[in-house]
PDB file of C-alpha atoms in Angstrom:
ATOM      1  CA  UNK A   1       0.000   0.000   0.000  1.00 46.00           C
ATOM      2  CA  UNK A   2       0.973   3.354  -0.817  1.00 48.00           C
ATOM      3  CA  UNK A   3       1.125   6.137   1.888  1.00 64.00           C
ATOM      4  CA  UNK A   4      -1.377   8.829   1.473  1.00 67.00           C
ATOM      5  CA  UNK A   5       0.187  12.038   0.969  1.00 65.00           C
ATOM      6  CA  UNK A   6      -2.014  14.021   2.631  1.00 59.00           C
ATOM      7  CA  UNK A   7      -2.228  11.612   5.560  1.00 60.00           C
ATOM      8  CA  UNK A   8       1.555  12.235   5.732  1.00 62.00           C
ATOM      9  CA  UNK A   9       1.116  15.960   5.962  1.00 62.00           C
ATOM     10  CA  UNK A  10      -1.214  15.877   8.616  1.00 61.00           C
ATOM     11  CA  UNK A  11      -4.423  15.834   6.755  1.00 64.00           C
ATOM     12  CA  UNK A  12      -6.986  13.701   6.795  1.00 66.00           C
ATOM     13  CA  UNK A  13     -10.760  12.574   5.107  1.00 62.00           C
ATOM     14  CA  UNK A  14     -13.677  11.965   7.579  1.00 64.00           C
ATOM     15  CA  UNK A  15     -16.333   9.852   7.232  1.00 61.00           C
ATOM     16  CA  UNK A  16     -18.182  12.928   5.060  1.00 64.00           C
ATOM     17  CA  UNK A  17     -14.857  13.060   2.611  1.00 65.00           C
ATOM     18  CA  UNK A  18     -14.314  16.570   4.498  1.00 68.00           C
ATOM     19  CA  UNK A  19     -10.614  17.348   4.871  1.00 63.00           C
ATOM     20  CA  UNK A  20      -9.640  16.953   8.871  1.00 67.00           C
ATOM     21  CA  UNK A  21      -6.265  18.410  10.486  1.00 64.00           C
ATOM     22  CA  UNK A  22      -7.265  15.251  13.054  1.00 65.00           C
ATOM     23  CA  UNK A  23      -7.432  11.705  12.145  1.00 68.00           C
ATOM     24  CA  UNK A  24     -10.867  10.171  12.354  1.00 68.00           C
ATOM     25  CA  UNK A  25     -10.517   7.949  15.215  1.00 76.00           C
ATOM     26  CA  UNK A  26      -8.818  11.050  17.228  1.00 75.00           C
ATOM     27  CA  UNK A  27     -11.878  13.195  16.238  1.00 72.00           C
ATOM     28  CA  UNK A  28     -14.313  10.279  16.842  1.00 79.00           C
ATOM     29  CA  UNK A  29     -12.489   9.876  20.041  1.00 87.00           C
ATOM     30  CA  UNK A  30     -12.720  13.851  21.113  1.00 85.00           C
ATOM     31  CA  UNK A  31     -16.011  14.041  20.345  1.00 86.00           C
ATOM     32  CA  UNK A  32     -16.723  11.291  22.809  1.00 92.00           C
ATOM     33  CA  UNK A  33     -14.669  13.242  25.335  1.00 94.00           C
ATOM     34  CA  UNK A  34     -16.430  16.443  24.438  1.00 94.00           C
ATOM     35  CA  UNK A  35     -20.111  14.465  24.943  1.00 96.00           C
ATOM     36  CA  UNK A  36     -18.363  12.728  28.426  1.00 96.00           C
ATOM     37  CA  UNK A  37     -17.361  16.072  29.770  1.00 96.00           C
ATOM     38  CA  UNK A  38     -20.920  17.604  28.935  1.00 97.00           C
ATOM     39  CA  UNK A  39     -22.298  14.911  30.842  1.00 97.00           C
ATOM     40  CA  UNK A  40     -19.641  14.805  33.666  1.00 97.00           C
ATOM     41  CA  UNK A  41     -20.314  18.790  33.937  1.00 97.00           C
ATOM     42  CA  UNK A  42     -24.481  18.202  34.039  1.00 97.00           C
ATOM     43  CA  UNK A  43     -23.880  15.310  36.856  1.00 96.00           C
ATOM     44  CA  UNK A  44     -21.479  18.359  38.743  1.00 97.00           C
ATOM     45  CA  UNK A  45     -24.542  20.710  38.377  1.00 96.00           C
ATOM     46  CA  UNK A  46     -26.835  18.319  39.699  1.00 97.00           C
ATOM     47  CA  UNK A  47     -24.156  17.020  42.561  1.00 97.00           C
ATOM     48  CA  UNK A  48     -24.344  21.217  43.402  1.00 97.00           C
ATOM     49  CA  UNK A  49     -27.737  21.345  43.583  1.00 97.00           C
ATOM     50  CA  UNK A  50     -27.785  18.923  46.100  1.00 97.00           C
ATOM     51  CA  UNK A  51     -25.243  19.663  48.286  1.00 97.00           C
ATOM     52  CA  UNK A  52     -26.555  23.202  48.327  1.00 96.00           C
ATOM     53  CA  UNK A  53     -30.112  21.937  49.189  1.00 97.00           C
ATOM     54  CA  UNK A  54     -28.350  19.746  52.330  1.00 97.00           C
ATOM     55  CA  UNK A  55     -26.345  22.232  53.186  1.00 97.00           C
ATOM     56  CA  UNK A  56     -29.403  24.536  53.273  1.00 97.00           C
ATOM     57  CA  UNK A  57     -31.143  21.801  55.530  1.00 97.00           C
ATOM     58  CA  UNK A  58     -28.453  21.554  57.638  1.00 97.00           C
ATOM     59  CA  UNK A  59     -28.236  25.142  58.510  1.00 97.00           C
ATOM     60  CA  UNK A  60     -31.926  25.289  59.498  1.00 97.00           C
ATOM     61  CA  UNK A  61     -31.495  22.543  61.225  1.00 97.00           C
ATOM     62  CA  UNK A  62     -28.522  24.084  63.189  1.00 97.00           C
ATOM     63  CA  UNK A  63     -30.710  27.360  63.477  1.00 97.00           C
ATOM     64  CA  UNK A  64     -33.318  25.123  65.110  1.00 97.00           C
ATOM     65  CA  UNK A  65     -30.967  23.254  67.510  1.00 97.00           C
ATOM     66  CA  UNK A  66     -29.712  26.661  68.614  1.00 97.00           C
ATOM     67  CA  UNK A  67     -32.861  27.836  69.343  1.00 97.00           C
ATOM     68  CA  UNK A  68     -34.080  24.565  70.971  1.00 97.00           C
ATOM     69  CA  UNK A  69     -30.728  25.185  73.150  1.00 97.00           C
ATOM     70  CA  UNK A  70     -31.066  28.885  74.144  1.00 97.00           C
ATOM     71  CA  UNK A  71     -34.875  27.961  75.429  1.00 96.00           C
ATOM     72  CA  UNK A  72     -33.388  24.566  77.017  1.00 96.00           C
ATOM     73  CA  UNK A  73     -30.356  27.369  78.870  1.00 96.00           C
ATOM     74  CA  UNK A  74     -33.581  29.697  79.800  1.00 95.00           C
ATOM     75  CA  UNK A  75     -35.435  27.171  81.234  1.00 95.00           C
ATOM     76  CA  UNK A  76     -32.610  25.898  83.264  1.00 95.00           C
ATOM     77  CA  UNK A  77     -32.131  29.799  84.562  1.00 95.00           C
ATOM     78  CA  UNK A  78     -35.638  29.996  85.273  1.00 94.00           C
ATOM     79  CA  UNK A  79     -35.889  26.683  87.532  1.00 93.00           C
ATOM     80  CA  UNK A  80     -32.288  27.696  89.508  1.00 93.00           C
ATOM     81  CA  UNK A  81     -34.613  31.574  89.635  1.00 94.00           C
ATOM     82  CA  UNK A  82     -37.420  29.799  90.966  1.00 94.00           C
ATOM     83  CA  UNK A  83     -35.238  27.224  92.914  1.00 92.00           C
ATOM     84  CA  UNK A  84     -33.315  30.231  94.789  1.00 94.00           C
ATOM     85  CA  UNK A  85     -37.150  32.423  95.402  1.00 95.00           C
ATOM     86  CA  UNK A  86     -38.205  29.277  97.132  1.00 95.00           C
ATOM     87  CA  UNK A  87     -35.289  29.050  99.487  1.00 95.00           C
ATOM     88  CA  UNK A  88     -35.487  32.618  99.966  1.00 95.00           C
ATOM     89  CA  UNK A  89     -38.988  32.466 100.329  1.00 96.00           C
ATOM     90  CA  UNK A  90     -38.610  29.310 102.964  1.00 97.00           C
ATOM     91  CA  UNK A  91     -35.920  31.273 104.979  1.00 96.00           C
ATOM     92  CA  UNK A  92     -38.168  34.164 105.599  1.00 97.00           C
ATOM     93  CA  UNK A  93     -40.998  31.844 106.613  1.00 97.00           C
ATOM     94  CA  UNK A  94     -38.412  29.840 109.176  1.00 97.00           C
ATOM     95  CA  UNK A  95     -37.712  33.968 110.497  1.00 97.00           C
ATOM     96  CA  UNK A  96     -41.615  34.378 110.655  1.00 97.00           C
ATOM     97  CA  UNK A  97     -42.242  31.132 112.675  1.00 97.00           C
ATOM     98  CA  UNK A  98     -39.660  31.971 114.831  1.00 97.00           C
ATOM     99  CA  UNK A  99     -40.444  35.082 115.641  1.00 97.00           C
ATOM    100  CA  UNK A 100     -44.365  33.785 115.996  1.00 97.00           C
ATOM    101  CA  UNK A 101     -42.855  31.567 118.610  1.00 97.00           C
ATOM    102  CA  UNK A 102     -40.942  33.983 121.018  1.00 97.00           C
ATOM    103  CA  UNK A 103     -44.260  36.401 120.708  1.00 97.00           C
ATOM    104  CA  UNK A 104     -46.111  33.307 121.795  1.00 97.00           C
ATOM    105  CA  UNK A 105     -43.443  32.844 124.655  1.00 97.00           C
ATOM    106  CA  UNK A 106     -44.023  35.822 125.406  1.00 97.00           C
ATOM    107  CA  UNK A 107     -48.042  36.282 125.625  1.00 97.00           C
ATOM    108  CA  UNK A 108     -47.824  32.814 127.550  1.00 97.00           C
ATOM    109  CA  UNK A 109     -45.601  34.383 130.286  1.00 97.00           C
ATOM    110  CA  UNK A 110     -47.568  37.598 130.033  1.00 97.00           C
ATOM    111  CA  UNK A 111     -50.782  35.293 130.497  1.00 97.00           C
ATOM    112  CA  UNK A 112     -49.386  33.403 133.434  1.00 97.00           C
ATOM    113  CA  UNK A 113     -48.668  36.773 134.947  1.00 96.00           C
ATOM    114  CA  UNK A 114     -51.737  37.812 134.683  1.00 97.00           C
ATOM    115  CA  UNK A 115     -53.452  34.764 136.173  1.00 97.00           C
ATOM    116  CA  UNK A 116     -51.040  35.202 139.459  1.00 97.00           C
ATOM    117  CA  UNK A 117     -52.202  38.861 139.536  1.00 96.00           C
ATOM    118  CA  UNK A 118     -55.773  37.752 139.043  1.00 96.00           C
ATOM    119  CA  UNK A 119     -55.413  34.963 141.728  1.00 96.00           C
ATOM    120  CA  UNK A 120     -53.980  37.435 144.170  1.00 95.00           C
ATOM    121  CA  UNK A 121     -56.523  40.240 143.125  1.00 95.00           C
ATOM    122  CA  UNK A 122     -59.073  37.477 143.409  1.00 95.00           C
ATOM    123  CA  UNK A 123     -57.858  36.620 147.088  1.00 94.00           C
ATOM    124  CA  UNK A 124     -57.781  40.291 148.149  1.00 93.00           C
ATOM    125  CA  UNK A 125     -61.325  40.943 147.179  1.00 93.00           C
ATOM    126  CA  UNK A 126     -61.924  37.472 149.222  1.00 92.00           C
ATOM    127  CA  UNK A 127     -59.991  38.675 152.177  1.00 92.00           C
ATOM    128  CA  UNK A 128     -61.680  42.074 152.229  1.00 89.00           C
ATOM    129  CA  UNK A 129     -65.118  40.840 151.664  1.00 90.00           C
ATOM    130  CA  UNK A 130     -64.919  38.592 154.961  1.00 87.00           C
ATOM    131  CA  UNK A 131     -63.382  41.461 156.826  1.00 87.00           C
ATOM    132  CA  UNK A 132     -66.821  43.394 156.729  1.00 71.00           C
TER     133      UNK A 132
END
């Protein structure tokens, strides 16, 4: 077989006897890789889409567990609030029932006082009575 001269220079016929710089197979083959690529770039665009939407999803969610924990941290404050008002609260009525109880010490003393004044009182009137 004789070599082509134009396949020597570089030049070649497709399969529409067009004249190609490229060989047929390397055309055939870079068309392939242009079509792959296409495809390869589509799948990327989809793969972004995705991962966008997740990462979306993931930030509300994240928005969502930080709220959930700033109401969980108020909460907490709130019961330790209520927790030290109820101490508080419990200390001032131990002061109150203490206090209750020396006045009632005292009223009880004051009322025994009274009776020995009223039993003397009451045996003065006696005494005077049978003296007239």
């Amino acid at each position: 077989m004789a070599k082509d001269p134009l396949a020597e220079a570089g030049l070649h016929y497709d399969e529409l006897n067009k004249l190609r710089v490229l060989e047929p197979e390397v055309a055939q083959k870079t068309t392939e890789l242009k079509e792959e690529c296409k495809e390869f770039m589509d799948k990327i665009g989809q793969f972004q889409k995705i991962v966008g939407s997740l990462i979306k999803l993931v930030d509300e969610l994240a928005k969502e567990a930080e709220t959930e924990k700033m109401k969980a941290i108020g909460a907490r404050n709130l019961l330790k609030s209520v927790a030290k008002q109820r101490e508080s609260q419990q200390q001032q009525l131990q002061a109150l029932i203490t206090e209750k109880k020396m006045q009632l010490e005292r009223y009880r003393i004051e009322y025994e006082a009274l009776c020995k004044v009223e039993a003397e009182q009451n045996e003065f009137i006696d005494q005077f009575i049978l003296q007239k």
